[in-house]
Amino acid sequence: MDPVIYNGQKQELEFHVFPVSGQILQGLISGVYKGIVIFDQGSSGINNHFWSKESGNGPMLWCYSQEVHAEGKRTAAICNVAAFPNPFNPTTTLQFARPVSSAGIMIFNMSGKVVGNFNNITGSRFEWNTANLPSGTYIAKLTSNNQNQAIKLMLQK
């Protein structure tokens, strides 16, 4: 399934500051929201847009990165991170579209608290064991080569 690109008017979007509450998740579950867009522009001037769409083995978050060069040319890269199984108990595997080197993964609970921080990850997979965490929704953020990608994870004990 291809990522969905939003082309509507700005007033059709709702604005939320992170860390978000469960309001967004409830909106996705109830059908009020059809997906989410996360926009981040770092000090490098690179725009990162994240689209969430249910597909395949579970929730998948597509990452779109677009850079505008001084001469006006644009380059874009699309990558994805999938988790399986998802929902899971007690372990899940994050699968990267392409192998990473020296990557980092931070895992947040829905209050924004970091519950896991892993560094120097290499390869195309990462297994997360949640033996000491309660059931709930978590966000895993992968950082590699100045790109951030995230995915929603559902732990059900």
mmCIF file of C-alpha atoms in Angstrom:
data_model
loop_
_atom_site.group_PDB
_atom_site.id
_atom_site.type_symbol
_atom_site.label_atom_id
_atom_site.label_comp_id
_atom_site.label_asym_id
_atom_site.label_seq_id
_atom_site.Cartn_x
_atom_site.Cartn_y
_atom_site.Cartn_z
ATOM 1 C CA MET A 1 0.000 0.000 0.000
ATOM 2 C CA ASP A 2 1.384 3.412 -0.927
ATOM 3 C CA PRO A 3 1.490 6.262 1.598
ATOM 4 C CA VAL A 4 -1.434 8.665 1.520
ATOM 5 C CA ILE A 5 -0.526 12.289 0.806
ATOM 6 C CA TYR A 6 -2.836 14.956 2.236
ATOM 7 C CA ASN A 7 -3.680 17.775 -0.191
ATOM 8 C CA GLY A 8 -6.569 19.436 1.673
ATOM 9 C CA GLN A 9 -6.895 22.921 3.082
ATOM 10 C CA LYS A 10 -4.898 23.725 6.223
ATOM 11 C CA GLN A 11 -8.087 24.343 8.216
ATOM 12 C CA GLU A 12 -9.037 20.695 7.603
ATOM 13 C CA LEU A 13 -6.092 19.547 9.739
ATOM 14 C CA GLU A 14 -5.966 19.543 13.517
ATOM 15 C CA PHE A 15 -2.783 20.689 15.218
ATOM 16 C CA HIS A 16 -1.332 18.795 18.187
ATOM 17 C CA VAL A 17 1.905 19.451 20.068
ATOM 18 C CA PHE A 18 3.943 16.407 21.072
ATOM 19 C CA PRO A 19 3.956 14.458 23.278
ATOM 20 C CA VAL A 20 0.298 13.887 22.412
ATOM 21 C CA SER A 21 -2.395 12.521 24.649
ATOM 22 C CA GLY A 22 -4.547 9.522 23.894
ATOM 23 C CA GLN A 23 -6.973 11.882 22.096
ATOM 24 C CA ILE A 24 -5.282 11.256 18.740
ATOM 25 C CA LEU A 25 -5.276 7.485 19.228
ATOM 26 C CA GLN A 26 -8.951 7.549 20.201
ATOM 27 C CA GLY A 27 -9.675 9.598 17.069
ATOM 28 C CA LEU A 28 -7.883 7.029 14.902
ATOM 29 C CA ILE A 29 -9.660 4.112 16.568
ATOM 30 C CA SER A 30 -13.118 5.703 16.331
ATOM 31 C CA GLY A 31 -12.642 6.772 12.711
ATOM 32 C CA VAL A 32 -12.755 10.524 13.401
ATOM 33 C CA TYR A 33 -9.208 10.725 12.037
ATOM 34 C CA LYS A 34 -8.221 8.822 8.889
ATOM 35 C CA GLY A 35 -4.475 9.067 9.535
ATOM 36 C CA ILE A 36 -1.924 11.421 11.030
ATOM 37 C CA VAL A 37 0.729 13.692 9.612
ATOM 38 C CA ILE A 38 3.725 14.654 11.709
ATOM 39 C CA PHE A 39 5.770 17.563 10.373
ATOM 40 C CA ASP A 40 9.254 18.282 11.639
ATOM 41 C CA GLN A 41 11.726 20.766 10.245
ATOM 42 C CA GLY A 42 15.067 20.547 11.960
ATOM 43 C CA SER A 43 17.830 23.128 11.979
ATOM 44 C CA SER A 44 19.184 21.516 8.798
ATOM 45 C CA GLY A 45 16.131 22.773 6.886
ATOM 46 C CA ILE A 46 15.120 19.248 5.860
ATOM 47 C CA ASN A 47 11.377 18.663 6.075
ATOM 48 C CA ASN A 48 10.283 15.303 7.438
ATOM 49 C CA HIS A 49 6.656 14.250 6.987
ATOM 50 C CA PHE A 50 5.316 11.097 8.608
ATOM 51 C CA TRP A 51 2.050 9.499 7.434
ATOM 52 C CA SER A 52 0.374 6.790 9.449
ATOM 53 C CA LYS A 53 -1.706 4.196 7.637
ATOM 54 C CA GLU A 54 -2.904 0.736 8.710
ATOM 55 C CA SER A 55 -1.585 -1.947 6.354
ATOM 56 C CA GLY A 56 0.214 -5.251 6.074
ATOM 57 C CA ASN A 57 1.341 -6.858 9.328
ATOM 58 C CA GLY A 58 0.016 -3.998 11.436
ATOM 59 C CA PRO A 59 0.313 -0.245 11.830
ATOM 60 C CA MET A 60 3.048 1.118 9.598
ATOM 61 C CA LEU A 61 4.431 4.629 9.514
ATOM 62 C CA TRP A 62 5.841 5.864 6.200
ATOM 63 C CA CYS A 63 8.610 8.436 6.244
ATOM 64 C CA TYR A 64 8.981 11.027 3.498
ATOM 65 C CA SER A 65 12.029 13.277 3.541
ATOM 66 C CA GLN A 66 12.381 16.142 1.107
ATOM 67 C CA GLU A 67 15.367 18.433 0.823
ATOM 68 C CA VAL A 68 15.426 21.640 -1.199
ATOM 69 C CA HIS A 69 18.876 22.500 -2.551
ATOM 70 C CA ALA A 70 20.124 26.028 -3.242
ATOM 71 C CA GLU A 71 19.663 25.548 -6.993
ATOM 72 C CA GLY A 72 16.002 24.656 -6.410
ATOM 73 C CA LYS A 73 16.245 20.950 -7.211
ATOM 74 C CA ARG A 74 14.501 18.578 -4.846
ATOM 75 C CA THR A 75 15.464 15.112 -3.778
ATOM 76 C CA ALA A 76 13.172 12.744 -1.919
ATOM 77 C CA ALA A 77 13.519 9.424 -0.192
ATOM 78 C CA ILE A 78 10.782 7.104 1.015
ATOM 79 C CA CYS A 79 11.458 4.440 3.612
ATOM 80 C CA ASN A 80 9.380 2.442 6.074
ATOM 81 C CA VAL A 81 9.607 0.641 9.371
ATOM 82 C CA ALA A 82 7.303 -2.281 10.170
ATOM 83 C CA ALA A 83 6.764 -4.120 13.445
ATOM 84 C CA PHE A 84 5.741 -7.748 13.713
ATOM 85 C CA PRO A 85 3.876 -9.016 15.492
ATOM 86 C CA ASN A 86 1.953 -5.863 16.378
ATOM 87 C CA PRO A 87 0.050 -6.046 18.732
ATOM 88 C CA PHE A 88 2.573 -8.192 20.598
ATOM 89 C CA ASN A 89 3.518 -9.846 23.902
ATOM 90 C CA PRO A 90 6.269 -9.763 25.136
ATOM 91 C CA THR A 91 8.605 -9.169 22.147
ATOM 92 C CA THR A 92 8.272 -7.519 18.757
ATOM 93 C CA THR A 93 10.684 -7.123 15.861
ATOM 94 C CA LEU A 94 11.204 -3.823 14.060
ATOM 95 C CA GLN A 95 12.004 -4.442 10.397
ATOM 96 C CA PHE A 96 13.755 -1.638 8.477
ATOM 97 C CA ALA A 97 13.331 -1.205 4.720
ATOM 98 C CA ARG A 98 17.098 -1.049 4.321
ATOM 99 C CA PRO A 99 19.959 -1.985 6.676
ATOM 100 C CA VAL A 100 21.108 0.651 9.166
ATOM 101 C CA SER A 101 24.465 1.234 10.825
ATOM 102 C CA SER A 102 25.098 3.048 14.099
ATOM 103 C CA ALA A 103 21.375 3.779 14.418
ATOM 104 C CA GLY A 104 19.541 4.604 17.619
ATOM 105 C CA ILE A 105 16.063 3.684 18.808
ATOM 106 C CA MET A 106 14.182 5.528 21.537
ATOM 107 C CA ILE A 107 10.885 4.121 22.771
ATOM 108 C CA PHE A 108 8.306 6.404 24.375
ATOM 109 C CA ASN A 109 5.117 5.694 26.294
ATOM 110 C CA MET A 110 2.042 7.814 25.572
ATOM 111 C CA SER A 111 3.026 10.276 28.316
ATOM 112 C CA GLY A 112 6.205 11.068 26.393
ATOM 113 C CA LYS A 113 8.503 9.282 28.864
ATOM 114 C CA VAL A 114 11.470 7.404 27.377
ATOM 115 C CA VAL A 115 11.071 3.738 28.375
ATOM 116 C CA GLY A 116 13.852 2.360 26.164
ATOM 117 C CA ASN A 117 17.001 3.813 24.607
ATOM 118 C CA PHE A 118 19.169 1.651 22.339
ATOM 119 C CA ASN A 119 22.316 2.757 20.477
ATOM 120 C CA ASN A 120 24.694 1.410 17.809
ATOM 121 C CA ILE A 121 22.023 -0.699 16.103
ATOM 122 C CA THR A 122 23.094 -2.326 12.836
ATOM 123 C CA GLY A 123 21.334 -4.501 10.266
ATOM 124 C CA SER A 124 17.731 -4.570 9.116
ATOM 125 C CA ARG A 125 16.016 -5.837 12.294
ATOM 126 C CA PHE A 126 15.760 -4.985 15.973
ATOM 127 C CA GLU A 127 14.012 -7.120 18.600
ATOM 128 C CA TRP A 128 12.427 -5.344 21.584
ATOM 129 C CA ASN A 129 11.649 -7.280 24.779
ATOM 130 C CA THR A 130 9.058 -5.631 27.025
ATOM 131 C CA ALA A 131 9.170 -7.986 30.016
ATOM 132 C CA ASN A 132 9.156 -5.114 32.556
ATOM 133 C CA LEU A 133 6.591 -2.812 30.889
ATOM 134 C CA PRO A 134 2.803 -2.663 31.272
ATOM 135 C CA SER A 135 0.318 -3.141 28.434
ATOM 136 C CA GLY A 136 -0.190 -0.026 26.357
ATOM 137 C CA THR A 137 0.715 1.957 23.285
ATOM 138 C CA TYR A 138 4.323 2.922 22.636
ATOM 139 C CA ILE A 139 6.134 4.894 19.927
ATOM 140 C CA ALA A 140 9.506 3.651 18.659
ATOM 141 C CA LYS A 141 11.654 6.346 17.017
ATOM 142 C CA LEU A 142 14.535 5.197 14.798
ATOM 143 C CA THR A 143 17.319 7.702 14.113
ATOM 144 C CA SER A 144 19.781 6.882 11.330
ATOM 145 C CA ASN A 145 21.765 9.116 8.949
ATOM 146 C CA ASN A 146 20.021 12.287 10.180
ATOM 147 C CA GLN A 147 16.589 10.775 9.426
ATOM 148 C CA ASN A 148 13.948 10.048 12.053
ATOM 149 C CA GLN A 149 11.305 7.399 11.539
ATOM 150 C CA ALA A 150 8.666 6.262 14.001
ATOM 151 C CA ILE A 151 6.110 3.504 14.446
ATOM 152 C CA LYS A 152 3.268 2.858 16.878
ATOM 153 C CA LEU A 153 3.588 -0.348 18.923
ATOM 154 C CA MET A 154 0.785 -2.046 20.878
ATOM 155 C CA LEU A 155 1.841 -4.181 23.863
ATOM 156 C CA GLN A 156 -0.984 -6.461 25.071
ATOM 157 C CA LYS A 157 -0.214 -8.592 28.135
#
